[in-house]
Amino acid sequence: HPARPATTIGAMSEGYRPDEPVSELRHVPINDNGEPLVDFLENCPELLHDAPRFKYKRATVVRASVADMLCQAAHNLPSEYRLAILEGWRPLYIQRRMFEFSKQVIRGRNPGLNDDEVQVMAETYSAPISNEVPPPHSTGGAVDLFLCDANGNRLDLMEGYEPMDTEGFEWNAPRLTDRAREWREVLRKAMEPTGMTNYPTEYWHWTYGDQGWAYRGGRPHALYGPTEPAGWTPDPGDDAEGPVEWIGDV
């Protein structure tokens, strides 16, 4: 699967909005190319599987091109670093519950916001369920990933901020330490040559083929729509109402 030219961070298409609202993404058509989901750990043993943050059954699959791109990124890294994948494909029922979790956190931290304001803020950090704009992870084209040292210890790319300070999530967050900026640059240099691009509001979220990828690069259409692994079944309690449970560190 040949890599496509990457869009460098901060050099997006004309009229680009970094929060990538549903109101913009809905104008990007989806022409799903039917590419299969494959296991990224089986495809590339050099990749690490990062510890879960939420309580639910995780898959280790992404679209085939994305799996190859992740392996290329792992090989692009200097020898003192490794790439850890938190998650690729994610089922819609979990995405729905993660969006509820985001709203719960935002309400707790901003008690003066009304429901509409909470919804808008939540959409910056978690994709809502939409038929026109499928959540990126549901397409198999989105990946949450982190940089580790050679021993597999996750590096603090938020250094300079408290772990859950949303300002520090942004790629060019102003108060990052020099070391955190350097680590983010290491990650960028590994990822961008593969053809994947970053959602700049979340330094860890990289995609290829979804509507966000197309929107960032001014491409005519997305390559991937929602999909599901053959025979996938949720664990008991996963497909439920209410926010998903946080169990991890940050």
mmCIF file of C-alpha atoms in Angstrom:
data_model
loop_
_atom_site.group_PDB
_atom_site.id
_atom_site.type_symbol
_atom_site.label_atom_id
_atom_site.label_comp_id
_atom_site.label_asym_id
_atom_site.label_seq_id
_atom_site.Cartn_x
_atom_site.Cartn_y
_atom_site.Cartn_z
ATOM 1 C CA HIS A 1 0.000 0.000 0.000
ATOM 2 C CA PRO A 2 1.913 3.088 -1.157
ATOM 3 C CA ALA A 3 2.028 6.033 1.208
ATOM 4 C CA ARG A 4 0.311 9.205 0.130
ATOM 5 C CA PRO A 5 1.847 12.670 0.564
ATOM 6 C CA ALA A 6 1.369 13.962 4.079
ATOM 7 C CA THR A 7 0.044 17.334 5.128
ATOM 8 C CA THR A 8 2.484 18.890 7.584
ATOM 9 C CA ILE A 9 1.133 20.018 10.929
ATOM 10 C CA GLY A 10 0.078 23.653 10.771
ATOM 11 C CA ALA A 11 -0.041 23.711 6.942
ATOM 12 C CA MET A 12 -3.624 22.639 6.378
ATOM 13 C CA SER A 13 -5.994 23.235 3.473
ATOM 14 C CA GLU A 14 -7.527 26.678 2.927
ATOM 15 C CA GLY A 15 -10.402 27.392 5.308
ATOM 16 C CA TYR A 16 -9.370 24.577 7.619
ATOM 17 C CA ARG A 17 -10.762 24.664 11.176
ATOM 18 C CA PRO A 18 -8.539 22.756 13.625
ATOM 19 C CA ASP A 19 -11.492 21.586 15.714
ATOM 20 C CA GLU A 20 -12.806 19.785 12.596
ATOM 21 C CA PRO A 21 -16.512 20.260 13.430
ATOM 22 C CA VAL A 22 -19.178 17.899 12.157
ATOM 23 C CA SER A 23 -20.657 20.858 10.269
ATOM 24 C CA GLU A 24 -17.508 20.912 8.091
ATOM 25 C CA LEU A 25 -16.760 17.196 7.858
ATOM 26 C CA ARG A 26 -20.297 16.387 6.693
ATOM 27 C CA HIS A 27 -19.456 17.982 3.332
ATOM 28 C CA VAL A 28 -16.667 15.445 2.686
ATOM 29 C CA PRO A 29 -18.075 12.493 0.707
ATOM 30 C CA ILE A 30 -17.074 8.936 1.592
ATOM 31 C CA ASN A 31 -16.082 6.532 -1.167
ATOM 32 C CA ASP A 32 -15.177 3.449 0.870
ATOM 33 C CA ASN A 33 -12.560 1.423 -0.990
ATOM 34 C CA GLY A 34 -13.467 -1.791 0.827
ATOM 35 C CA GLU A 35 -10.017 -2.274 2.294
ATOM 36 C CA PRO A 36 -10.019 -4.983 4.993
ATOM 37 C CA LEU A 37 -9.224 -4.629 8.670
ATOM 38 C CA VAL A 38 -6.018 -6.366 9.769
ATOM 39 C CA ASP A 39 -4.341 -6.906 13.136
ATOM 40 C CA PHE A 40 -1.651 -4.244 13.531
ATOM 41 C CA LEU A 41 0.268 -6.252 16.147
ATOM 42 C CA GLU A 42 0.433 -9.315 13.921
ATOM 43 C CA ASN A 43 1.327 -7.123 10.947
ATOM 44 C CA CYS A 44 4.178 -5.423 12.804
ATOM 45 C CA PRO A 45 5.670 -7.019 15.946
ATOM 46 C CA GLU A 46 7.795 -3.887 16.509
ATOM 47 C CA LEU A 47 4.677 -2.040 17.667
ATOM 48 C CA LEU A 48 3.715 -1.980 21.342
ATOM 49 C CA HIS A 49 0.151 -2.235 22.670
ATOM 50 C CA ASP A 50 -0.380 0.551 25.175
ATOM 51 C CA ALA A 51 -2.274 -0.003 28.434
ATOM 52 C CA PRO A 52 -6.033 0.634 28.316
ATOM 53 C CA ARG A 53 -7.533 3.864 29.662
ATOM 54 C CA PHE A 54 -11.159 2.698 29.726
ATOM 55 C CA LYS A 55 -12.915 -0.511 30.711
ATOM 56 C CA TYR A 56 -14.075 -2.315 27.579
ATOM 57 C CA LYS A 57 -12.912 -4.986 25.140
ATOM 58 C CA ARG A 58 -10.383 -3.502 22.688
ATOM 59 C CA ALA A 59 -9.641 -4.749 19.200
ATOM 60 C CA THR A 60 -6.167 -4.547 17.631
ATOM 61 C CA VAL A 61 -7.260 -3.919 14.058
ATOM 62 C CA VAL A 62 -7.011 -1.067 11.547
ATOM 63 C CA ARG A 63 -7.362 -0.838 7.771
ATOM 64 C CA ALA A 64 -4.603 -2.651 5.890
ATOM 65 C CA SER A 65 -2.933 0.529 4.593
ATOM 66 C CA VAL A 66 -2.946 2.027 8.083
ATOM 67 C CA ALA A 67 -1.341 -1.115 9.520
ATOM 68 C CA ASP A 68 1.471 -0.815 6.971
ATOM 69 C CA MET A 69 1.863 2.900 7.723
ATOM 70 C CA LEU A 70 2.176 2.234 11.454
ATOM 71 C CA CYS A 71 4.881 -0.319 10.767
ATOM 72 C CA GLN A 72 6.676 2.179 8.534
ATOM 73 C CA ALA A 73 6.469 4.780 11.321
ATOM 74 C CA ALA A 74 7.937 2.315 13.823
ATOM 75 C CA HIS A 75 10.880 1.793 11.470
ATOM 76 C CA ASN A 76 11.228 5.553 10.952
ATOM 77 C CA LEU A 77 11.925 6.130 14.643
ATOM 78 C CA PRO A 78 15.485 6.440 15.962
ATOM 79 C CA SER A 79 16.597 3.309 17.806
ATOM 80 C CA GLU A 80 16.034 4.850 21.254
ATOM 81 C CA TYR A 81 12.272 5.125 20.686
ATOM 82 C CA ARG A 82 9.317 2.797 20.125
ATOM 83 C CA LEU A 83 5.727 3.369 19.027
ATOM 84 C CA ALA A 84 2.853 2.273 21.278
ATOM 85 C CA ILE A 85 -0.673 1.937 19.899
ATOM 86 C CA LEU A 86 -3.526 2.541 22.298
ATOM 87 C CA GLU A 87 -6.329 1.797 19.857
ATOM 88 C CA GLY A 88 -7.271 1.730 16.208
ATOM 89 C CA TRP A 89 -10.739 0.531 15.219
ATOM 90 C CA ARG A 90 -13.377 1.152 17.892
ATOM 91 C CA PRO A 91 -17.028 -0.005 17.888
ATOM 92 C CA LEU A 92 -19.787 2.582 17.642
ATOM 93 C CA TYR A 93 -21.373 1.588 20.942
ATOM 94 C CA ILE A 94 -18.107 2.349 22.757
ATOM 95 C CA GLN A 95 -17.688 5.634 20.882
ATOM 96 C CA ARG A 96 -21.183 6.629 22.011
ATOM 97 C CA ARG A 97 -20.229 5.931 25.629
ATOM 98 C CA MET A 98 -16.878 7.740 25.279
ATOM 99 C CA PHE A 99 -18.727 10.811 24.045
ATOM 100 C CA GLU A 100 -20.932 10.628 27.143
ATOM 101 C CA PHE A 101 -17.780 10.386 29.271
ATOM 102 C CA SER A 102 -16.402 13.545 27.617
ATOM 103 C CA LYS A 103 -19.620 15.428 28.343
ATOM 104 C CA GLN A 104 -19.565 14.211 31.942
ATOM 105 C CA VAL A 105 -16.007 15.490 32.448
ATOM 106 C CA ILE A 106 -16.751 18.837 30.784
ATOM 107 C CA ARG A 107 -19.881 19.386 32.882
ATOM 108 C CA GLY A 108 -17.927 18.629 36.040
ATOM 109 C CA ARG A 109 -15.208 21.141 35.180
ATOM 110 C CA ASN A 110 -17.506 23.814 33.709
ATOM 111 C CA PRO A 111 -20.729 23.847 35.729
ATOM 112 C CA GLY A 112 -21.841 27.127 34.129
ATOM 113 C CA LEU A 113 -22.120 25.697 30.605
ATOM 114 C CA ASN A 114 -25.507 24.839 29.135
ATOM 115 C CA ASP A 115 -26.178 21.576 27.273
ATOM 116 C CA ASP A 116 -25.436 23.058 23.842
ATOM 117 C CA GLU A 117 -22.110 24.481 25.020
ATOM 118 C CA VAL A 118 -21.159 21.145 26.592
ATOM 119 C CA GLN A 119 -22.012 19.389 23.320
ATOM 120 C CA VAL A 120 -19.834 21.729 21.255
ATOM 121 C CA MET A 121 -16.869 21.420 23.618
ATOM 122 C CA ALA A 122 -17.219 17.641 23.803
ATOM 123 C CA GLU A 123 -17.112 17.394 19.998
ATOM 124 C CA THR A 124 -13.594 18.853 20.084
ATOM 125 C CA TYR A 125 -12.273 15.888 22.074
ATOM 126 C CA SER A 126 -14.616 13.024 21.202
ATOM 127 C CA ALA A 127 -16.547 12.240 18.042
ATOM 128 C CA PRO A 128 -20.341 12.155 18.364
ATOM 129 C CA ILE A 129 -22.354 9.442 16.649
ATOM 130 C CA SER A 130 -23.394 10.705 13.217
ATOM 131 C CA ASN A 131 -24.523 8.928 10.058
ATOM 132 C CA GLU A 132 -23.038 11.675 7.881
ATOM 133 C CA VAL A 133 -19.778 11.847 9.820
ATOM 134 C CA PRO A 134 -18.872 8.429 11.232
ATOM 135 C CA PRO A 135 -16.485 8.615 14.193
ATOM 136 C CA PRO A 136 -12.909 8.273 12.880
ATOM 137 C CA HIS A 137 -12.102 5.173 14.923
ATOM 138 C CA SER A 138 -15.180 3.370 13.571
ATOM 139 C CA THR A 139 -13.669 3.560 10.070
ATOM 140 C CA GLY A 140 -10.464 1.728 10.969
ATOM 141 C CA GLY A 141 -8.501 4.732 9.718
ATOM 142 C CA ALA A 142 -7.813 6.461 13.043
ATOM 143 C CA VAL A 143 -5.187 5.527 15.622
ATOM 144 C CA ASP A 144 -4.349 6.802 19.094
ATOM 145 C CA LEU A 145 -0.631 6.363 19.639
ATOM 146 C CA PHE A 146 2.197 7.382 21.935
ATOM 147 C CA LEU A 147 5.973 7.596 21.943
ATOM 148 C CA CYS A 148 7.965 5.316 24.249
ATOM 149 C CA ASP A 149 11.622 4.850 25.091
ATOM 150 C CA ALA A 150 13.496 1.757 23.941
ATOM 151 C CA ASN A 151 12.272 -0.149 27.018
ATOM 152 C CA GLY A 152 8.614 0.585 26.278
ATOM 153 C CA ASN A 153 8.138 3.295 28.908
ATOM 154 C CA ARG A 154 5.693 5.926 27.678
ATOM 155 C CA LEU A 155 7.287 9.387 27.405
ATOM 156 C CA ASP A 156 5.494 12.457 28.776
ATOM 157 C CA LEU A 157 4.561 14.428 25.669
ATOM 158 C CA MET A 158 2.378 16.598 27.947
ATOM 159 C CA GLU A 159 5.320 17.791 30.056
ATOM 160 C CA GLY A 160 4.625 21.375 31.108
ATOM 161 C CA TYR A 161 0.915 20.678 31.695
ATOM 162 C CA GLU A 162 -1.181 18.697 34.114
ATOM 163 C CA PRO A 163 -2.012 15.329 32.525
ATOM 164 C CA MET A 164 -5.659 16.160 31.723
ATOM 165 C CA ASP A 165 -5.221 19.844 30.821
ATOM 166 C CA THR A 166 -6.911 20.043 27.417
ATOM 167 C CA GLU A 167 -4.718 22.980 26.352
ATOM 168 C CA GLY A 168 -1.758 20.603 26.453
ATOM 169 C CA PHE A 169 -3.503 18.200 24.070
ATOM 170 C CA GLU A 170 -2.991 20.625 21.162
ATOM 171 C CA TRP A 171 0.010 19.861 18.997
ATOM 172 C CA ASN A 172 1.589 23.306 19.396
ATOM 173 C CA ALA A 173 0.579 23.872 23.025
ATOM 174 C CA PRO A 174 2.500 26.964 24.205
ATOM 175 C CA ARG A 175 3.728 25.813 27.647
ATOM 176 C CA LEU A 176 5.267 22.492 26.629
ATOM 177 C CA THR A 177 8.785 21.912 27.893
ATOM 178 C CA ASP A 178 11.590 21.789 25.356
ATOM 179 C CA ARG A 179 11.860 18.058 25.955
ATOM 180 C CA ALA A 180 8.165 17.477 25.240
ATOM 181 C CA ARG A 181 8.432 19.535 22.036
ATOM 182 C CA GLU A 182 11.427 17.478 20.983
ATOM 183 C CA TRP A 183 9.542 14.220 21.592
ATOM 184 C CA ARG A 184 6.552 15.474 19.613
ATOM 185 C CA GLU A 185 8.894 16.367 16.778
ATOM 186 C CA VAL A 186 10.351 12.842 16.867
ATOM 187 C CA LEU A 187 6.802 11.511 16.575
ATOM 188 C CA ARG A 188 5.943 13.871 13.723
ATOM 189 C CA LYS A 189 9.047 12.919 11.734
ATOM 190 C CA ALA A 190 8.156 9.247 12.094
ATOM 191 C CA MET A 191 4.482 9.620 11.247
ATOM 192 C CA GLU A 192 4.179 12.209 8.491
ATOM 193 C CA PRO A 193 6.210 10.380 5.816
ATOM 194 C CA THR A 194 3.744 7.485 6.041
ATOM 195 C CA GLY A 195 0.805 9.542 4.766
ATOM 196 C CA MET A 196 -1.055 9.721 8.071
ATOM 197 C CA THR A 197 -1.952 13.172 9.385
ATOM 198 C CA ASN A 198 -2.551 14.528 12.866
ATOM 199 C CA TYR A 199 -5.753 15.960 14.301
ATOM 200 C CA PRO A 200 -4.010 18.988 15.841
ATOM 201 C CA THR A 201 -6.323 19.284 18.842
ATOM 202 C CA GLU A 202 -5.056 15.876 20.052
ATOM 203 C CA TYR A 203 -1.348 15.182 19.570
ATOM 204 C CA TRP A 204 -1.882 11.407 19.859
ATOM 205 C CA HIS A 205 -4.644 11.077 17.210
ATOM 206 C CA TRP A 206 -3.453 10.264 13.683
ATOM 207 C CA THR A 207 -5.576 9.227 10.740
ATOM 208 C CA TYR A 208 -5.534 8.105 7.138
ATOM 209 C CA GLY A 209 -8.493 7.695 4.807
ATOM 210 C CA ASP A 210 -11.223 9.106 7.066
ATOM 211 C CA GLN A 211 -13.113 12.371 6.544
ATOM 212 C CA GLY A 212 -10.755 14.270 8.858
ATOM 213 C CA TRP A 213 -7.749 13.176 6.795
ATOM 214 C CA ALA A 214 -9.503 14.298 3.604
ATOM 215 C CA TYR A 215 -10.581 17.617 5.167
ATOM 216 C CA ARG A 216 -7.090 18.416 6.489
ATOM 217 C CA GLY A 217 -5.485 17.838 3.127
ATOM 218 C CA GLY A 218 -8.180 19.312 0.893
ATOM 219 C CA ARG A 219 -8.812 15.927 -0.702
ATOM 220 C CA PRO A 220 -12.016 15.298 -2.689
ATOM 221 C CA HIS A 221 -13.323 12.403 -0.622
ATOM 222 C CA ALA A 222 -12.622 10.003 2.222
ATOM 223 C CA LEU A 223 -11.473 6.462 1.529
ATOM 224 C CA TYR A 224 -13.050 4.771 4.554
ATOM 225 C CA GLY A 225 -16.524 4.667 6.080
ATOM 226 C CA PRO A 226 -17.673 2.775 9.182
ATOM 227 C CA THR A 227 -16.763 -0.906 9.326
ATOM 228 C CA GLU A 228 -16.534 -3.806 11.764
ATOM 229 C CA PRO A 229 -14.353 -6.912 12.101
ATOM 230 C CA ALA A 230 -16.014 -10.110 10.938
ATOM 231 C CA GLY A 231 -17.630 -11.938 13.842
ATOM 232 C CA TRP A 232 -17.065 -9.126 16.343
ATOM 233 C CA THR A 233 -19.104 -9.454 19.539
ATOM 234 C CA PRO A 234 -18.999 -7.109 22.542
ATOM 235 C CA ASP A 235 -18.075 -8.273 26.004
ATOM 236 C CA PRO A 236 -21.006 -8.389 28.456
ATOM 237 C CA GLY A 237 -21.754 -4.880 29.672
ATOM 238 C CA ASP A 238 -19.830 -3.077 26.930
ATOM 239 C CA ASP A 239 -22.869 -2.249 24.781
ATOM 240 C CA ALA A 240 -24.687 -0.373 27.525
ATOM 241 C CA GLU A 241 -26.030 3.069 28.339
ATOM 242 C CA GLY A 242 -24.033 5.747 30.127
ATOM 243 C CA PRO A 243 -20.402 6.834 30.023
ATOM 244 C CA VAL A 244 -17.583 4.339 29.755
ATOM 245 C CA GLU A 245 -15.515 3.737 32.905
ATOM 246 C CA TRP A 246 -12.036 5.240 33.204
ATOM 247 C CA ILE A 247 -9.508 2.711 34.555
ATOM 248 C CA GLY A 248 -6.113 3.877 33.314
ATOM 249 C CA ASP A 249 -3.444 6.405 33.983
ATOM 250 C CA VAL A 250 -2.943 9.337 31.658
#
